[in-house]
mmCIF file of C-alpha atoms in Angstrom:
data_model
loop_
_atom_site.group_PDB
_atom_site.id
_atom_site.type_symbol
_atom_site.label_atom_id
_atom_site.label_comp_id
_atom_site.label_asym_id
_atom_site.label_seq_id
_atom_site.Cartn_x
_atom_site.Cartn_y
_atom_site.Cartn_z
ATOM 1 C CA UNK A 1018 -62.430 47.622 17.084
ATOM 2 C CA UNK A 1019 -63.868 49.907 14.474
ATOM 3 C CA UNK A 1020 -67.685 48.554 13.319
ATOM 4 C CA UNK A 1021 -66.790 49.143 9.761
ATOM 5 C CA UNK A 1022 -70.071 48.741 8.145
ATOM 6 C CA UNK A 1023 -71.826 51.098 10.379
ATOM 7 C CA UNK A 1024 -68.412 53.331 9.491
ATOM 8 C CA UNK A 1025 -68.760 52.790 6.079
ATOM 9 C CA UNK A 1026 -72.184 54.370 6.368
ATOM 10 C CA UNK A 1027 -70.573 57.411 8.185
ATOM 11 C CA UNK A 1028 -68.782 58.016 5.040
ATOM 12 C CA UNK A 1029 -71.396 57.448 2.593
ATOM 13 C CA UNK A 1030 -73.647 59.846 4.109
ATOM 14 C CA UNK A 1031 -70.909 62.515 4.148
ATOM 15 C CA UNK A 1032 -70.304 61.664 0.462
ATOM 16 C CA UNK A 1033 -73.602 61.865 -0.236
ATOM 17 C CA UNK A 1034 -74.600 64.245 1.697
ATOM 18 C CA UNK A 1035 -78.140 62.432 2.761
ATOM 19 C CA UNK A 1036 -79.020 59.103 4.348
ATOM 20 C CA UNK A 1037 -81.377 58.111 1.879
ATOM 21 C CA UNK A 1038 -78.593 58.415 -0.914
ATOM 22 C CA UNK A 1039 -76.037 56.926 1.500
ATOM 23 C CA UNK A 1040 -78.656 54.172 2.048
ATOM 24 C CA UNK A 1041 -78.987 53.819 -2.179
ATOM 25 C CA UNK A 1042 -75.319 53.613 -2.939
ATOM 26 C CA UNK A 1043 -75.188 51.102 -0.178
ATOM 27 C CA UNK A 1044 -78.055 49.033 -1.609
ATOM 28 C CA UNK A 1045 -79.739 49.101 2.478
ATOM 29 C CA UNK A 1046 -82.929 50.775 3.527
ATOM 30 C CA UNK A 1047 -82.581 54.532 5.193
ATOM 31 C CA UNK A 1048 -83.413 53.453 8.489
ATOM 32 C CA UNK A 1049 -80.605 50.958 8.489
ATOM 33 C CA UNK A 1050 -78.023 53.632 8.222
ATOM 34 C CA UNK A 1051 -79.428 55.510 10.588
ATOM 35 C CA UNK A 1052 -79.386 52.684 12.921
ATOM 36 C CA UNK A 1053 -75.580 52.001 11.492
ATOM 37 C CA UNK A 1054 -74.517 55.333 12.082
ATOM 38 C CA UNK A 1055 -76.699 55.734 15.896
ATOM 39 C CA UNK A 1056 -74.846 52.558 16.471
ATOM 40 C CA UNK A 1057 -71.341 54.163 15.874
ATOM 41 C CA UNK A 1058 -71.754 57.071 17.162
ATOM 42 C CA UNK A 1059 -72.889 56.040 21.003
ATOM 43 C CA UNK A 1060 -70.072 53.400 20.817
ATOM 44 C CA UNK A 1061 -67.173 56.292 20.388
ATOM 45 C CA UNK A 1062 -69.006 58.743 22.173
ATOM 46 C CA UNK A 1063 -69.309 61.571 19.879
ATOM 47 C CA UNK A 1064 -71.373 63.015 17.277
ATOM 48 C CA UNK A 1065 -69.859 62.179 13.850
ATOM 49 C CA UNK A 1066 -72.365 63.573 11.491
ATOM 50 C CA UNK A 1067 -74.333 67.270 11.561
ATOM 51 C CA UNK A 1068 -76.961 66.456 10.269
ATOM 52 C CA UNK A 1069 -78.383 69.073 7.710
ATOM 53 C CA UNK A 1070 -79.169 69.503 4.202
ATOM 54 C CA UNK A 1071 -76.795 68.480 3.313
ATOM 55 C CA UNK A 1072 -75.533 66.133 5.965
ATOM 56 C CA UNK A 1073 -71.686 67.345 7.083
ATOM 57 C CA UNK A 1074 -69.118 65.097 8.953
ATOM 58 C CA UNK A 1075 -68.108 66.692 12.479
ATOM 59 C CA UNK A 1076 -64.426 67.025 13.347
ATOM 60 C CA UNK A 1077 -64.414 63.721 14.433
ATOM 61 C CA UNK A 1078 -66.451 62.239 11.879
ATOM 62 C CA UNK A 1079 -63.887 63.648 9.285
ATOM 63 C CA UNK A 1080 -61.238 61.132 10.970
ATOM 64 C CA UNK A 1081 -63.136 58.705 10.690
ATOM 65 C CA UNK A 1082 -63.714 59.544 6.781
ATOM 66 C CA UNK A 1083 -60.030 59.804 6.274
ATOM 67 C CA UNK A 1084 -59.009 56.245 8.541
ATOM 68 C CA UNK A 1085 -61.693 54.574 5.915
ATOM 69 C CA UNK A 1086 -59.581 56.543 3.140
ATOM 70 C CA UNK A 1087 -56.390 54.939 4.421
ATOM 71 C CA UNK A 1088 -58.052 51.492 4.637
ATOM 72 C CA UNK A 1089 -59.653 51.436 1.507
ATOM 73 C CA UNK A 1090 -56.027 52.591 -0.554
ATOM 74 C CA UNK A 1091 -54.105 49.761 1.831
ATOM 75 C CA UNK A 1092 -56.706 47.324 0.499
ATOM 76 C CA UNK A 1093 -56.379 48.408 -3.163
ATOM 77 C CA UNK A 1094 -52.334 47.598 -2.761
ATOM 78 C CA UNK A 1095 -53.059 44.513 -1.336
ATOM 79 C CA UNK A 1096 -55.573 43.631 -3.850
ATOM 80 C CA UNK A 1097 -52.867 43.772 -6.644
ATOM 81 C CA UNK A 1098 -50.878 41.108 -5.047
ATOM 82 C CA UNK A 1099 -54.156 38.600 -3.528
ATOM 83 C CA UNK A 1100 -56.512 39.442 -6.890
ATOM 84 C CA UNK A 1101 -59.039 37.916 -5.206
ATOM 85 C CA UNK A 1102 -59.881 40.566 -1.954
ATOM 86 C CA UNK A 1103 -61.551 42.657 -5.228
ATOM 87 C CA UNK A 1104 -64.305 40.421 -5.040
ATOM 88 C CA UNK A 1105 -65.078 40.470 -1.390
ATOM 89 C CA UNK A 1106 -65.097 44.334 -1.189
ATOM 90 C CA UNK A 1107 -68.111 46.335 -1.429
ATOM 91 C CA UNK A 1108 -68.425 48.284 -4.639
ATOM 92 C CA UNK A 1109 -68.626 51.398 -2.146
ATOM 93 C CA UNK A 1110 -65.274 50.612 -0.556
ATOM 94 C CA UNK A 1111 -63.437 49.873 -4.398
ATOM 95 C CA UNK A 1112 -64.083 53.767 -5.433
ATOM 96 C CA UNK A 1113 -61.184 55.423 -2.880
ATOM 97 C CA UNK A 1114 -61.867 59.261 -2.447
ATOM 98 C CA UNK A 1115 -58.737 61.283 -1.980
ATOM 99 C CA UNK A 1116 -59.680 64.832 0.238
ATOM 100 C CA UNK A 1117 -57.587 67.395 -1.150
ATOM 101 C CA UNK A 1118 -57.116 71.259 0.059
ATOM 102 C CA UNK A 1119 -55.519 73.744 -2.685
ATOM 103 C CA UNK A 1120 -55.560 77.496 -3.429
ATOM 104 C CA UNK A 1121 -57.821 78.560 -6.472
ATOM 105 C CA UNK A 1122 -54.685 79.664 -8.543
ATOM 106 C CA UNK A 1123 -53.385 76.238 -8.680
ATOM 107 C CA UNK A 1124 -55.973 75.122 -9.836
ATOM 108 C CA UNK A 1125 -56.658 77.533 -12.605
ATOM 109 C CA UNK A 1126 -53.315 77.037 -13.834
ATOM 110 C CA UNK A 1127 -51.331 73.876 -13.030
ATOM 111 C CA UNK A 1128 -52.877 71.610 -10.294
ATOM 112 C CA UNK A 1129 -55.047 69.934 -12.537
ATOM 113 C CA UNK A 1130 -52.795 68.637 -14.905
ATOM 114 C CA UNK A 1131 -51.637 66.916 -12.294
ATOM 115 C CA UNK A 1132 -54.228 65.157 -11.335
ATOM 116 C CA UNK A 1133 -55.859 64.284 -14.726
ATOM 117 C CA UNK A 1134 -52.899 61.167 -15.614
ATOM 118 C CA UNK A 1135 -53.224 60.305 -11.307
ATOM 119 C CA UNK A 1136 -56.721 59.228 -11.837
ATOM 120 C CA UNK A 1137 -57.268 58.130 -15.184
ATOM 121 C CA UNK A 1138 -54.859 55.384 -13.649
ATOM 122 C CA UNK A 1139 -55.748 54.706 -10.542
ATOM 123 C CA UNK A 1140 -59.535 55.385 -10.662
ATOM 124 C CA UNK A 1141 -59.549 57.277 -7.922
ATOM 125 C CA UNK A 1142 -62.052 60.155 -6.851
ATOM 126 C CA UNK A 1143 -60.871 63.637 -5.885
ATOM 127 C CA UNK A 1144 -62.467 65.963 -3.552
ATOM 128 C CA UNK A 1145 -61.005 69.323 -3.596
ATOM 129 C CA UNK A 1146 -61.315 72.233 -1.202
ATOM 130 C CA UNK A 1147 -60.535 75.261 -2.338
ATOM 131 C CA UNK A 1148 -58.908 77.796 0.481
ATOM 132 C CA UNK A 1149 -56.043 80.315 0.828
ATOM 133 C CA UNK A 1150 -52.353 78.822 0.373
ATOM 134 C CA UNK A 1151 -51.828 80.521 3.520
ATOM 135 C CA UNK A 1152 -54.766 78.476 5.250
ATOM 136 C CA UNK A 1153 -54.941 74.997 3.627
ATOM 137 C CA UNK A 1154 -52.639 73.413 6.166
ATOM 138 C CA UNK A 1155 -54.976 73.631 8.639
ATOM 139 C CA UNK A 1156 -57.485 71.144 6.534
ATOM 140 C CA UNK A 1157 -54.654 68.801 6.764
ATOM 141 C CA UNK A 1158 -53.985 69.913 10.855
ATOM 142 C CA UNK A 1159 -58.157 69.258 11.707
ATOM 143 C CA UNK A 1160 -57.914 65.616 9.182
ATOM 144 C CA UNK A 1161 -60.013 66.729 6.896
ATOM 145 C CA UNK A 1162 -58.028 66.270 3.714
ATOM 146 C CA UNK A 1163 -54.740 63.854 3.313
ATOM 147 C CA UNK A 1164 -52.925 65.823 1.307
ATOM 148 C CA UNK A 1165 -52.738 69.958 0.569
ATOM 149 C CA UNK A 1166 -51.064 72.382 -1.903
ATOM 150 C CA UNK A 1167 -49.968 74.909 1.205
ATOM 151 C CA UNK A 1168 -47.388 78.428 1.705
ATOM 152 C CA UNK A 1169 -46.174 76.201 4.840
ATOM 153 C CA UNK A 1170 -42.813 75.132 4.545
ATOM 154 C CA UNK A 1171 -42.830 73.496 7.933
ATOM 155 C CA UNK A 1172 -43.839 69.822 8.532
ATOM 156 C CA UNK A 1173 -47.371 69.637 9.284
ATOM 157 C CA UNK A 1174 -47.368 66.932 12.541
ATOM 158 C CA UNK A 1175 -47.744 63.309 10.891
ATOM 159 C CA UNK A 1176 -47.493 64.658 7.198
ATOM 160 C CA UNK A 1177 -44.032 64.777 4.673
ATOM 161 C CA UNK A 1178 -43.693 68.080 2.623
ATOM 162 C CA UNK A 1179 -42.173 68.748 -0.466
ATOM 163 C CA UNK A 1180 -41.011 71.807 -2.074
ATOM 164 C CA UNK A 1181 -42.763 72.614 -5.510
ATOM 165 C CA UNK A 1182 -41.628 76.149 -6.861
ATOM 166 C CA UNK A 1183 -43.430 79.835 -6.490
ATOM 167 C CA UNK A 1184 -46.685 80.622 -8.456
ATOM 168 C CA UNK A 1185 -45.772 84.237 -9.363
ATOM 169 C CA UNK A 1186 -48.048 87.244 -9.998
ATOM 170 C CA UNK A 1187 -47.957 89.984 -11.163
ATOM 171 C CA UNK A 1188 -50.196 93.564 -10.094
ATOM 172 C CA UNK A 1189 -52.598 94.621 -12.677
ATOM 173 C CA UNK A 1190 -55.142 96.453 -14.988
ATOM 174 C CA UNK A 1191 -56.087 97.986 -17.495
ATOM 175 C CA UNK A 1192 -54.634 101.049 -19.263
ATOM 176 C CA UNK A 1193 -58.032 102.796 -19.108
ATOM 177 C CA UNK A 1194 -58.159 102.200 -14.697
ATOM 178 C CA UNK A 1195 -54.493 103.030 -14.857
ATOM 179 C CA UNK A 1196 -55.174 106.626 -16.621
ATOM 180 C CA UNK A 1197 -58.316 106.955 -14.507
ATOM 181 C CA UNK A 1198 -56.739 106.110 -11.034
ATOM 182 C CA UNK A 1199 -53.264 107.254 -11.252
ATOM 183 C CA UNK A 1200 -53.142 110.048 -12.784
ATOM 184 C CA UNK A 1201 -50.167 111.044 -10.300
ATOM 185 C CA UNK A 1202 -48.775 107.792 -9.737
ATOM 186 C CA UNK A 1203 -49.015 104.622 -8.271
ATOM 187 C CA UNK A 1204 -48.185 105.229 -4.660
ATOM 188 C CA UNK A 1205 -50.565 108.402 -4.740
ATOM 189 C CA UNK A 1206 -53.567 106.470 -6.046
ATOM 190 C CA UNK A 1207 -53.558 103.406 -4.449
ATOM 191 C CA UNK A 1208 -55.647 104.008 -1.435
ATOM 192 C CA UNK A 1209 -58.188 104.928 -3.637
ATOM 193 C CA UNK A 1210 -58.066 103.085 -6.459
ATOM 194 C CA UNK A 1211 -60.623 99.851 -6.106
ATOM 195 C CA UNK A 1212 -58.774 96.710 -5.762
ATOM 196 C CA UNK A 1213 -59.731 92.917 -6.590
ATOM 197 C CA UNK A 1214 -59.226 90.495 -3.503
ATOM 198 C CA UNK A 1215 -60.645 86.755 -3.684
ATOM 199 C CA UNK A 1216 -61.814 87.090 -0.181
ATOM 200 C CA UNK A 1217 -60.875 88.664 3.208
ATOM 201 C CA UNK A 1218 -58.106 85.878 3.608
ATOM 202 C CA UNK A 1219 -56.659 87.157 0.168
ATOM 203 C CA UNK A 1220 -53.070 89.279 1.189
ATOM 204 C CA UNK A 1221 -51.720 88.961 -2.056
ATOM 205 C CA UNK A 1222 -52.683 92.873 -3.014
ATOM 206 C CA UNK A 1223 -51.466 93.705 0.334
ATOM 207 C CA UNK A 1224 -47.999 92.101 0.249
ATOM 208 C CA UNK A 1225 -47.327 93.576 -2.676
ATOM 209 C CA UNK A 1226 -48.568 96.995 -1.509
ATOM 210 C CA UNK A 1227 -46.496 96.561 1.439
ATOM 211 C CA UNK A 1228 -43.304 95.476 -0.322
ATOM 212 C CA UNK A 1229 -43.610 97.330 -3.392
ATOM 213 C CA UNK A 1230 -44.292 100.834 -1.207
ATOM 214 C CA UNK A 1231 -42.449 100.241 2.065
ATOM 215 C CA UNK A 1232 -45.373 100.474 3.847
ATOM 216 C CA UNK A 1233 -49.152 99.415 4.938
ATOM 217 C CA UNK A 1234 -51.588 101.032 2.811
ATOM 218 C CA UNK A 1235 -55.698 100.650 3.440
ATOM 219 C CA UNK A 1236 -57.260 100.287 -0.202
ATOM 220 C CA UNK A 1237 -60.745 99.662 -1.521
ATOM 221 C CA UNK A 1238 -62.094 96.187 -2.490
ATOM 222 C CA UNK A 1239 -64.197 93.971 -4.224
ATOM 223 C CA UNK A 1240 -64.160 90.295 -3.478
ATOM 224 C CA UNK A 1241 -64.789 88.196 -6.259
ATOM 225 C CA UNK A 1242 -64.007 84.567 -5.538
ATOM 226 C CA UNK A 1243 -63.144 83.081 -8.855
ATOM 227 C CA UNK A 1244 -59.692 82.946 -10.577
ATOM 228 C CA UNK A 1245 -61.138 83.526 -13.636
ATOM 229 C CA UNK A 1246 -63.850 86.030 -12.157
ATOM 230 C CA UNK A 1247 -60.573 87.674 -11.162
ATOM 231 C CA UNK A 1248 -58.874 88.236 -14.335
ATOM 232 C CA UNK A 1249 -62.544 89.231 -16.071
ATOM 233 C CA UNK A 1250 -62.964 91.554 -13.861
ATOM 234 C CA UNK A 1251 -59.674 93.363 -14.176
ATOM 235 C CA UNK A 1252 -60.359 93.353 -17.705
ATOM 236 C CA UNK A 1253 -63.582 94.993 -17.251
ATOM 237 C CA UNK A 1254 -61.947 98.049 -15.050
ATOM 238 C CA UNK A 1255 -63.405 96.751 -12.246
ATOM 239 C CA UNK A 1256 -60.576 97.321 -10.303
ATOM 240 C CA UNK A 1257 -56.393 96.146 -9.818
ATOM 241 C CA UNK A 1258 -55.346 92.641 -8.453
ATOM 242 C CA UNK A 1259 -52.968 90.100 -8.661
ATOM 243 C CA UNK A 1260 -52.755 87.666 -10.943
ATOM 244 C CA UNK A 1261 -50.555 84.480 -11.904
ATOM 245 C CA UNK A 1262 -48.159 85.282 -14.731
ATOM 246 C CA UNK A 1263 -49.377 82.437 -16.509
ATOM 247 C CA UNK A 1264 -52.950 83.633 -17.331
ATOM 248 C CA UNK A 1265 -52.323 87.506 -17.461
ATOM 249 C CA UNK A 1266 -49.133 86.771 -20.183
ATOM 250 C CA UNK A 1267 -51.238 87.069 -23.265
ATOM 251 C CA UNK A 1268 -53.316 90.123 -22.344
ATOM 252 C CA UNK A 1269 -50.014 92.559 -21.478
ATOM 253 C CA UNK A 1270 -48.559 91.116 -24.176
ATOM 254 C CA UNK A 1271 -51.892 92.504 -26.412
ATOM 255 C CA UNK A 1272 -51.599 95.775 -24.267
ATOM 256 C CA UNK A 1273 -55.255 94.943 -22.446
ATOM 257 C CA UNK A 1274 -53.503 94.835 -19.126
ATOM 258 C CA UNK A 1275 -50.416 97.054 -17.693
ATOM 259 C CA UNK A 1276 -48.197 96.259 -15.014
ATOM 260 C CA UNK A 1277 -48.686 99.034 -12.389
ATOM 261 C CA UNK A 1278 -45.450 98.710 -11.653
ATOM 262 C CA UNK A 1279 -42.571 97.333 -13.921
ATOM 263 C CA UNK A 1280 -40.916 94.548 -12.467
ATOM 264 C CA UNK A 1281 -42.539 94.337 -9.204
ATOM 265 C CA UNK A 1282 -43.753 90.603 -9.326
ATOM 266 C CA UNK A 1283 -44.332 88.811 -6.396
ATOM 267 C CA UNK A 1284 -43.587 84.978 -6.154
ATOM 268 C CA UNK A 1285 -45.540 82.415 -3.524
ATOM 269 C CA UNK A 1286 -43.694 79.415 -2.331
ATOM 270 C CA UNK A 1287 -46.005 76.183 -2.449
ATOM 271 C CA UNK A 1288 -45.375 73.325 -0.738
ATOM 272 C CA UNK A 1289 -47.038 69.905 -0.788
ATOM 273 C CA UNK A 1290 -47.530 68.161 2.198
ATOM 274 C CA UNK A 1291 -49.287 64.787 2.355
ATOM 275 C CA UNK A 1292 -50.529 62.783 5.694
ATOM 276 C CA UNK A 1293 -47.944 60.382 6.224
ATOM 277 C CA UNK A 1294 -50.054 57.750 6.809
ATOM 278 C CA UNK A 1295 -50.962 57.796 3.348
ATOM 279 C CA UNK A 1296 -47.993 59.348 1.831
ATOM 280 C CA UNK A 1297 -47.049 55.382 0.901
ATOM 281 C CA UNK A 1298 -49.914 54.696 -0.856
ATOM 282 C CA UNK A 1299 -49.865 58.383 -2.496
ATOM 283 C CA UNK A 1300 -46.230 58.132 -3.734
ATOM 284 C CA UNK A 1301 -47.353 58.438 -7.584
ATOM 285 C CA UNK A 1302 -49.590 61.484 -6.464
ATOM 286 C CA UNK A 1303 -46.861 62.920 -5.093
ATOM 287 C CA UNK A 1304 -44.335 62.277 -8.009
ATOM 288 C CA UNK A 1305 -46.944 63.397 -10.013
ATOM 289 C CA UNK A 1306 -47.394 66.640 -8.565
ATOM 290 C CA UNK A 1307 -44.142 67.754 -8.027
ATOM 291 C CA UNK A 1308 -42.939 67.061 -11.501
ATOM 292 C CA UNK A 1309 -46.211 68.807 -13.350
ATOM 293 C CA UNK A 1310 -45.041 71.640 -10.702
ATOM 294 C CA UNK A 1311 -41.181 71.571 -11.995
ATOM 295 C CA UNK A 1312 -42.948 72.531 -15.096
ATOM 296 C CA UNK A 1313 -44.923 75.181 -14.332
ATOM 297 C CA UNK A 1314 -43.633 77.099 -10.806
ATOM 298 C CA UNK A 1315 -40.487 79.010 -10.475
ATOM 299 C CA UNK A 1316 -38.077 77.116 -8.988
ATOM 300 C CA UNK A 1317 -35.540 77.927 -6.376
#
């Protein structure tokens, strides 16, 4: 049997991120969640918190995080039908944090709307890691979020997916880099010309280098890891990149950005695949993102 209370102060010092605010938000002393979580930790075995500045959950101490997640959202649905379980829950277990992974494009331009009606209704918390599409199913593969905006079409084991649409981009900058850069045409300047990449997970540039020129070209970088950062610093000449079509519409349409090349757009599948332990519990989340998605994605 899980020892909740000394699991409950697992959680709150990952949410935290200290003991002594763990030890505030659960009206104790410091010492007593240290004892709480010394106590849980010998019993299982292993170490569930790193401790730091701030204090991190482990691998393991992330399942635990997410197994109080699922407990505290089966108690909320049971609370709407025995009214009276509200009162014998701690005020810390009421507020239900839902770990989420997404790529930073999704949330510049739709995720969020998706989440905004979610949570005004439920009350809910969100916690949201930002990563590569390509790489966000692993946060759900390691339990460290419950649900993820992912490129991975494939069933995650113990998680549901559902198709949403492609985020498309489109390869970029401004007619003053273009004229600078390219004087002899796109395929001659690219190795050259500075690109934009969010990080080194970022292939988006590549891809489209690869697909739009038949073959692998090595290019110049920055990395600036901001979606908007991005698009500022294409408009500053700083360098090509892609971008969703959503954001860069307005500033071809003005003429402050070019399409290198015409027509050449690149599309992303995203899927959304939630653990199905939760997926239950998560079923207006899920409705919720998939129809904001409908809206927004190209669909198949």
């Amino acid at each position: 049997m899980i020892d909740y209370p000394a699991a409950l102060a697992v959680k709150m010092v990952v949410q935290t991120g200290s003991f002594e605010q763990a030890a505030k938000a659960l009206h104790v002393t410091p010492s007593a969640i240290s004892q709480r979580v010394k106590i849980i930790e010998e019993r299982l075995g292993v170490s569930l918190i790193e401790r730091g500045s701030p204090c991190v959950a482990t691998e393991k101490g992330e399942w635990l995080c997410r197994h109080l997640e699922h407990v505290s959202m089966l108690e909320s649905e049971l609370a709407k039908h025995l009214p009276n379980l509200t009162e014998m829950r701690s005020s810390a277990m009421q507020r239900i944090t839902i770990n989420i992974a997404v790529n930073a494009d999704s949330i510049g331009t739709w995720f969020l709307k998706a989440m905004a009606p979610f949570v005004q209704d439920t009350g809910y918390l969100l916690s949201i890691a930002i990563d590569d599409e390509d790489y966000t199913a692993e946060w759900l593969e390691r339990g460290r979020v419950l649900a993820a905006v992912t490129s991975l079409s494939k069933p995650i084991k113990g998680c549901r997916v559902s198709q949403l649409g492609a985020l498309r981009y489109q390869a970029t900058a401004t007619p003053a880099f273009i004229e600078k850069h390219f004087t002899n045409g796109i395929a001659e300047g690219i190795a050259k010309a500075p690109a934009l990449s969010f990080n080194q997970k970022d292939r988006l540039q590549q891809e489209w280098i690869n697909r739009t020129m038949g073959r692998t070209i090595t290019m110049p970088t920055h990395r600036i890891p901001s979606t908007q950062g991005f698009i500022d610093a294409c408009l500053a000449g700083m360098g090509w990149g892609m971008n969703p079509v959503h954001i860069v519409h307005e500033h071809i349409k003005s003429g402050r950005l070019v399409e290198l090349v015409p027509d050449s757009a690149l599309e992303i599948p995203l899927f959304w695949q939630v653990n199905h332990l939760a997926a239950n519990e998560l079923t207006n989340l899920t409705r919720q993102v998939t129809q904001v998605a409908k809206q927004f994605l190209i669909q198949p």
